[in-house]
Amino acid sequence: MGINTNGKKQLPNKQERHKLFGSVEPGKKTKPTDKEAMADLQNSQNNYLFDLDAVGISNVKYPVKVSSQLQPTTQSSIGEFSFSSTVAKDSKGTNMSRFTEQLHAYLIDGNFDVSLSNLKEFTKELAVRLKRNDAFLEVTFPWFFERKGPSSDLSGFNHADAYIRINYDKELGYDIITGITGTITTLCPCSKEISEYSAHNQRGKVSMEIALADSFDENKIDWKQALLEAAESNASARIHPVLKRPDEKMVTEQAYENPRFVEDMVRLVAADLYEMEFVQAFHVVCQNEESIHLHDAIASITYDKSEE
C-alpha cells in the first residue's frame, strides 16, 4: 500500500485484498455438477433403527396476508413458520428444500395467505411433495387491529400475537389448533377491598388456545376476534393505543368497577369459550405483571367438551 499524488492511500485492488485476508484460488473440481449425477444421501434407503416423529425446518420468516373482521380487514404481517413430517426408519431423511419451495410457490402478490382454507390445502400438498402420508405446519404472526378511545374516538393500532398449527394425516384428515395472546388491564380486588382509597392495577396477558370443531366456518366467524373479545370483555379494562384525559378517566373508573384476580380472568374467559360452538377444547392462561411485586401472578384452565 502506498500514497498517491493526492495524499490518499493507494489500496490493492479487491481481488488482492481478498487474498490478503485468506482467499485462495478454487481447487480442482472432480465431483458431478449435473443434479441427476449427484449423490442424494437423504433419499438413501436402509434400516436406520428408529422412526422419526418430526423432521423439517423452523424459524422461517415470510410476509403473510391476514384477514379479519376488525379494521383493517386485510393486512400484511410477518409470519414465522415451522414445517415437518414424520420419517420412517427405512429412510435416512427428508429433502429440506422442498419445504421452502412449497412456501414460495404459495406467494400471491408477495404475501402468503394464512387463512385456514389455504393452510389446509398447503399442508396436504406439502405431504404429497415430500412423498409422505403426513405433514405439519405452524405459523405465528402479529395481528393488528384498530382501537378507538372510549370518549375521544381517536384511533390507533393494538396487536395480539396469533398462531395456527395444522397436522395433516392422509388417513385421519386435519387436526387444527389456533390461539392468540392478548393484553388487558386488571385491577386487584384485594387491594380495592382493603385500601381506604385507590387500588393497584397491572397489565395482564391472556393466552387462549383452542381446538376447532369440524363445523367451523371461517367465512362466518373470525376466530381471532372471537378469542380477543373473550379476553378483553372479561378484563377490568381494555388496552388503548390513544387515550386523551376523558378517555383515561373512563378507563380508570371502569377498571375500578371491574376488579379481577387472574383466577377470575381464566374462569370468565373459559365460560365464553365454552359457549362458542366452534370451540371443541381450550386452554387459557392469564399472567399479570404485578405492579407492587417483582413476581407475576398466573392461573390456567384446560377443558375438552368431548369429555363431557
Short mmCIF file of C-alpha atoms in Angstrom, two decimals:
data_model
loop_
_atom_site.label_atom_id
_atom_site.label_comp_id
_atom_site.label_asym_id
_atom_site.label_seq_id
_atom_site.Cartn_x
_atom_site.Cartn_y
_atom_site.Cartn_z
CA MET A 1 0.00 0.00 0.00
CA GLY A 2 1.36 3.39 -0.96
CA ILE A 3 0.33 7.05 -1.10
CA ASN A 4 -0.88 8.58 -4.38
CA THR A 5 -0.24 12.11 -5.57
CA ASN A 6 -3.41 13.38 -3.84
CA GLY A 7 -2.11 12.22 -0.47
CA LYS A 8 -4.67 9.37 -0.21
CA LYS A 9 -3.90 5.71 0.48
CA GLN A 10 -3.37 3.56 -2.60
CA LEU A 11 -5.20 0.32 -1.77
CA PRO A 12 -4.65 -3.02 -3.50
CA ASN A 13 -7.49 -3.99 -5.84
CA LYS A 14 -10.38 -6.02 -4.40
CA GLN A 15 -9.03 -9.39 -5.59
CA GLU A 16 -5.67 -8.69 -3.95
CA ARG A 17 -7.40 -7.56 -0.75
CA HIS A 18 -9.30 -10.86 -0.61
CA LYS A 19 -6.04 -12.77 -0.97
CA LEU A 20 -4.57 -10.64 1.82
CA PHE A 21 -7.35 -11.82 4.13
CA GLY A 22 -7.12 -15.51 3.27
CA SER A 23 -8.94 -16.13 -0.02
CA VAL A 24 -7.34 -18.80 -2.24
CA GLU A 25 -7.79 -19.94 -5.81
CA PRO A 26 -10.52 -22.55 -6.40
CA GLY A 27 -9.35 -26.16 -6.19
CA LYS A 28 -9.72 -28.81 -8.85
CA LYS A 29 -13.35 -29.85 -9.35
CA THR A 30 -13.88 -33.62 -9.56
CA LYS A 31 -17.48 -34.19 -8.43
CA PRO A 32 -20.55 -34.10 -10.72
CA THR A 33 -22.26 -30.79 -11.48
CA ASP A 34 -25.36 -32.39 -13.05
CA LYS A 35 -28.09 -32.85 -10.42
CA GLU A 36 -29.04 -36.30 -11.71
CA ALA A 37 -25.46 -37.49 -11.25
CA MET A 38 -25.09 -36.11 -7.71
CA ALA A 39 -25.39 -38.37 -4.65
CA ASP A 40 -28.69 -37.96 -2.75
CA LEU A 41 -27.87 -39.10 0.78
CA GLN A 42 -31.21 -38.01 2.28
CA ASN A 43 -33.13 -40.36 -0.03
CA SER A 44 -30.99 -43.40 0.72
CA GLN A 45 -32.86 -46.48 1.97
CA ASN A 46 -31.66 -48.73 4.79
CA ASN A 47 -32.55 -49.80 8.31
CA TYR A 48 -31.84 -46.60 10.25
CA LEU A 49 -33.06 -48.04 13.58
CA PHE A 50 -35.92 -45.65 14.52
CA ASP A 51 -38.91 -43.86 13.05
CA LEU A 52 -38.69 -40.08 13.47
CA ASP A 53 -41.59 -38.07 14.93
CA ALA A 54 -40.71 -34.92 13.03
CA VAL A 55 -38.10 -33.73 10.54
CA GLY A 56 -38.25 -30.29 8.98
CA ILE A 57 -37.32 -26.63 9.31
CA SER A 58 -38.25 -23.83 11.72
CA ASN A 59 -37.72 -20.10 12.24
CA VAL A 60 -38.69 -19.35 8.63
CA LYS A 61 -39.89 -15.75 8.29
CA TYR A 62 -42.12 -14.79 5.36
CA PRO A 63 -44.56 -11.97 4.56
CA VAL A 64 -48.14 -13.05 5.20
CA LYS A 65 -51.63 -11.79 4.41
CA VAL A 66 -54.03 -11.70 7.38
CA SER A 67 -57.79 -11.22 7.02
CA SER A 68 -60.00 -10.00 9.85
CA GLN A 69 -63.48 -8.79 10.65
CA LEU A 70 -61.91 -5.90 12.55
CA GLN A 71 -60.23 -2.96 10.81
CA PRO A 72 -58.03 -3.30 8.86
CA THR A 73 -59.89 -6.18 7.24
CA THR A 74 -56.77 -7.12 5.24
CA GLN A 75 -53.20 -6.50 6.32
CA SER A 76 -49.65 -7.61 5.68
CA SER A 77 -47.69 -9.03 8.58
CA ILE A 78 -44.62 -11.20 9.20
CA GLY A 79 -45.20 -14.91 9.73
CA GLU A 80 -42.73 -17.25 11.39
CA PHE A 81 -43.18 -20.78 10.05
CA SER A 82 -42.24 -24.29 11.11
CA PHE A 83 -42.75 -27.31 8.85
CA SER A 84 -42.15 -31.01 9.38
CA SER A 85 -43.25 -34.54 8.60
CA THR A 86 -42.54 -37.96 10.04
CA VAL A 87 -39.76 -40.08 8.56
CA ALA A 88 -39.84 -43.90 8.71
CA LYS A 89 -36.78 -45.83 9.86
CA ASP A 90 -36.15 -47.16 6.35
CA SER A 91 -35.48 -43.59 5.09
CA LYS A 92 -32.42 -41.57 6.09
CA GLY A 93 -34.11 -38.18 5.98
CA THR A 94 -36.14 -35.66 4.03
CA ASN A 95 -35.43 -33.08 1.34
CA MET A 96 -35.34 -29.80 3.30
CA SER A 97 -35.50 -27.57 0.23
CA ARG A 98 -39.00 -28.82 -0.58
CA PHE A 99 -40.42 -27.00 2.44
CA THR A 100 -39.31 -23.57 1.26
CA GLU A 101 -40.07 -24.43 -2.37
CA GLN A 102 -43.64 -25.11 -1.32
CA LEU A 103 -43.85 -21.93 0.74
CA HIS A 104 -42.63 -19.68 -2.06
CA ALA A 105 -44.97 -21.34 -4.56
CA TYR A 106 -47.92 -20.14 -2.47
CA LEU A 107 -47.00 -16.45 -2.50
CA ILE A 108 -49.63 -14.19 -4.08
CA ASP A 109 -48.73 -10.51 -4.52
CA GLY A 110 -45.72 -11.07 -2.29
CA ASN A 111 -47.70 -12.49 0.64
CA PHE A 112 -48.65 -15.94 1.96
CA ASP A 113 -52.37 -16.15 2.83
CA VAL A 114 -52.75 -17.53 6.37
CA SER A 115 -56.46 -18.34 6.01
CA LEU A 116 -57.32 -21.79 7.35
CA SER A 117 -58.53 -22.99 3.95
CA ASN A 118 -55.22 -22.03 2.33
CA LEU A 119 -53.16 -23.56 5.13
CA LYS A 120 -55.08 -26.84 4.90
CA GLU A 121 -54.51 -27.04 1.14
CA PHE A 122 -50.85 -26.14 1.63
CA THR A 123 -50.23 -28.81 4.29
CA LYS A 124 -51.90 -31.56 2.26
CA GLU A 125 -49.92 -30.60 -0.84
CA LEU A 126 -46.72 -30.46 1.25
CA ALA A 127 -47.21 -34.10 2.25
CA VAL A 128 -47.53 -35.04 -1.43
CA ARG A 129 -44.40 -33.04 -2.33
CA LEU A 130 -42.47 -34.76 0.48
CA LYS A 131 -43.84 -38.18 -0.57
CA ARG A 132 -45.15 -38.68 2.99
CA ASN A 133 -48.54 -39.55 4.44
CA ASP A 134 -48.46 -36.59 6.83
CA ALA A 135 -47.25 -33.02 7.23
CA PHE A 136 -47.22 -30.39 9.98
CA LEU A 137 -47.31 -26.60 9.74
CA GLU A 138 -47.17 -23.90 12.40
CA VAL A 139 -47.25 -20.16 11.74
CA THR A 140 -47.16 -17.33 14.26
CA PHE A 141 -47.77 -13.68 13.39
CA PRO A 142 -48.65 -10.33 14.99
CA TRP A 143 -52.24 -9.38 14.17
CA PHE A 144 -53.04 -5.65 14.25
CA PHE A 145 -56.46 -4.19 14.90
CA GLU A 146 -57.85 -0.67 15.24
CA ARG A 147 -58.90 0.54 18.68
CA LYS A 148 -60.66 3.85 19.40
CA GLY A 149 -60.58 5.83 22.61
CA PRO A 150 -63.87 5.33 24.51
CA SER A 151 -64.59 9.07 24.70
CA SER A 152 -62.41 10.84 22.13
CA ASP A 153 -62.95 8.21 19.43
CA LEU A 154 -59.31 8.72 18.39
CA SER A 155 -57.86 5.64 16.70
CA GLY A 156 -54.63 3.71 16.88
CA PHE A 157 -53.43 0.14 16.39
CA ASN A 158 -53.16 -2.56 19.03
CA HIS A 159 -51.88 -6.03 18.25
CA ALA A 160 -52.18 -9.58 19.51
CA ASP A 161 -49.84 -12.49 18.80
CA ALA A 162 -51.69 -15.19 16.86
CA TYR A 163 -50.75 -18.69 15.74
CA ILE A 164 -52.14 -21.63 13.78
CA ARG A 165 -51.00 -25.26 13.93
CA ILE A 166 -52.18 -27.80 11.37
CA ASN A 167 -51.49 -31.52 11.44
CA TYR A 168 -52.47 -33.35 8.27
CA ASP A 169 -52.68 -37.13 8.04
CA LYS A 170 -53.72 -38.92 4.85
CA GLU A 171 -55.91 -41.36 6.79
CA LEU A 172 -57.13 -39.18 9.69
CA GLY A 173 -57.52 -35.80 7.99
CA TYR A 174 -56.80 -32.48 9.74
CA ASP A 175 -56.19 -31.50 13.35
CA ILE A 176 -56.30 -27.70 13.69
CA ILE A 177 -55.25 -25.63 16.72
CA THR A 178 -55.38 -21.83 16.85
CA GLY A 179 -54.54 -19.34 19.53
CA ILE A 180 -53.79 -15.74 20.44
CA THR A 181 -52.22 -13.82 23.29
CA GLY A 182 -53.98 -10.54 24.05
CA THR A 183 -53.13 -7.78 26.52
CA ILE A 184 -55.55 -6.45 29.14
CA THR A 185 -55.78 -4.31 32.28
CA THR A 186 -56.64 -5.94 35.61
CA LEU A 187 -57.29 -4.23 38.93
CA CYS A 188 -56.65 -6.16 42.14
CA PRO A 189 -59.87 -6.97 44.06
CA CYS A 190 -57.96 -7.47 47.31
CA SER A 191 -56.23 -4.11 47.02
CA LYS A 192 -59.56 -2.40 46.39
CA GLU A 193 -61.19 -4.19 49.34
CA ILE A 194 -58.58 -3.42 51.99
CA SER A 195 -57.43 0.07 50.98
CA GLU A 196 -59.02 3.33 52.14
CA TYR A 197 -58.58 4.66 48.63
CA SER A 198 -57.14 3.56 45.27
CA ALA A 199 -56.20 0.04 44.19
CA HIS A 200 -53.18 -1.26 42.33
CA ASN A 201 -53.63 -2.47 38.78
CA GLN A 202 -51.42 -4.15 36.23
CA ARG A 203 -51.07 -5.17 32.64
CA GLY A 204 -52.02 -8.77 32.03
CA LYS A 205 -51.63 -11.20 29.16
CA VAL A 206 -54.33 -13.73 28.34
CA SER A 207 -53.26 -16.66 26.17
CA MET A 208 -56.03 -18.74 24.61
CA GLU A 209 -55.51 -21.92 22.60
CA ILE A 210 -58.47 -23.71 21.03
CA ALA A 211 -59.16 -26.86 19.07
CA LEU A 212 -61.61 -26.03 16.30
CA ALA A 213 -64.74 -28.09 15.80
CA ASP A 214 -65.19 -29.74 12.41
CA SER A 215 -68.17 -27.46 11.75
CA PHE A 216 -66.11 -24.25 11.99
CA ASP A 217 -66.63 -21.87 9.05
CA GLU A 218 -64.01 -19.13 8.78
CA ASN A 219 -66.21 -17.24 6.29
CA LYS A 220 -68.73 -16.63 9.09
CA ILE A 221 -66.55 -16.33 12.19
CA ASP A 222 -63.20 -14.62 12.73
CA TRP A 223 -61.64 -16.84 15.39
CA LYS A 224 -59.05 -14.15 16.22
CA GLN A 225 -61.71 -11.56 17.00
CA ALA A 226 -63.77 -14.07 19.00
CA LEU A 227 -60.85 -15.02 21.23
CA LEU A 228 -59.72 -11.42 21.66
CA GLU A 229 -63.23 -10.41 22.72
CA ALA A 230 -63.35 -13.28 25.22
CA ALA A 231 -60.24 -11.85 26.89
CA GLU A 232 -60.98 -8.12 26.68
CA SER A 233 -64.67 -8.19 27.57
CA ASN A 234 -63.92 -10.01 30.83
CA ALA A 235 -60.99 -7.82 31.89
CA SER A 236 -61.07 -4.88 34.26
CA ALA A 237 -60.45 -2.65 31.23
CA ARG A 238 -59.21 -2.79 27.67
CA ILE A 239 -55.83 -1.56 26.45
CA HIS A 240 -55.87 1.55 24.23
CA PRO A 241 -53.16 3.00 21.98
CA VAL A 242 -54.55 6.57 22.25
CA LEU A 243 -56.02 7.99 25.46
CA LYS A 244 -56.91 11.63 25.99
CA ARG A 245 -57.85 12.76 29.51
CA PRO A 246 -61.59 11.97 29.17
CA ASP A 247 -60.63 8.51 27.83
CA GLU A 248 -58.24 7.91 30.70
CA LYS A 249 -60.89 8.86 33.24
CA MET A 250 -63.34 6.38 31.71
CA VAL A 251 -60.81 3.53 31.53
CA THR A 252 -59.57 4.12 35.09
CA GLU A 253 -63.08 4.17 36.51
CA GLN A 254 -64.11 1.11 34.51
CA ALA A 255 -61.15 -0.83 35.88
CA TYR A 256 -62.08 0.18 39.44
CA GLU A 257 -65.65 -1.01 38.86
CA ASN A 258 -64.48 -4.41 37.48
CA PRO A 259 -61.71 -5.83 39.71
CA ARG A 260 -60.24 -9.16 38.57
CA PHE A 261 -57.86 -11.75 40.00
CA VAL A 262 -56.02 -13.97 37.50
CA GLU A 263 -58.27 -16.78 38.79
CA ASP A 264 -61.32 -14.70 37.88
CA MET A 265 -59.97 -13.97 34.42
CA VAL A 266 -59.35 -17.56 33.33
CA ARG A 267 -62.74 -18.70 34.63
CA LEU A 268 -64.62 -15.89 32.88
CA VAL A 269 -62.75 -16.40 29.61
CA ALA A 270 -63.34 -20.15 29.87
CA ALA A 271 -67.08 -19.53 30.23
CA ASP A 272 -67.13 -17.53 27.00
CA LEU A 273 -65.10 -20.15 25.11
CA TYR A 274 -67.34 -22.90 26.45
CA GLU A 275 -70.36 -21.15 24.91
CA MET A 276 -68.72 -20.87 21.47
CA GLU A 277 -69.98 -23.77 19.35
CA PHE A 278 -66.93 -23.74 17.09
CA VAL A 279 -64.59 -24.38 20.04
CA GLN A 280 -64.08 -28.08 20.80
CA ALA A 281 -61.44 -27.73 23.52
CA PHE A 282 -59.46 -24.87 25.05
CA HIS A 283 -56.54 -23.90 27.24
CA VAL A 284 -56.50 -20.46 28.90
CA VAL A 285 -53.63 -18.81 30.79
CA CYS A 286 -53.63 -15.38 32.43
CA GLN A 287 -50.37 -13.83 33.56
CA ASN A 288 -50.28 -10.49 35.37
CA GLU A 289 -47.14 -8.35 35.56
CA GLU A 290 -47.70 -7.35 39.16
CA SER A 291 -47.17 -3.64 39.82
CA ILE A 292 -46.32 -3.99 43.54
CA HIS A 293 -44.37 -7.28 43.36
CA LEU A 294 -41.32 -8.48 41.47
CA HIS A 295 -43.15 -11.69 40.60
CA ASP A 296 -46.01 -12.33 38.16
CA ALA A 297 -49.34 -13.93 39.06
CA ILE A 298 -50.57 -16.78 36.85
CA ALA A 299 -53.62 -19.06 36.51
CA SER A 300 -54.75 -21.53 33.86
CA ILE A 301 -57.66 -23.74 32.79
CA THR A 302 -57.81 -26.66 30.33
CA TYR A 303 -61.15 -28.07 29.18
CA ASP A 304 -62.31 -30.50 26.48
CA LYS A 305 -66.04 -30.61 25.67
CA SER A 306 -65.73 -34.08 24.16
CA GLU A 307 -65.05 -35.47 27.63
CA GLU A 308 -68.45 -34.39 29.00
#
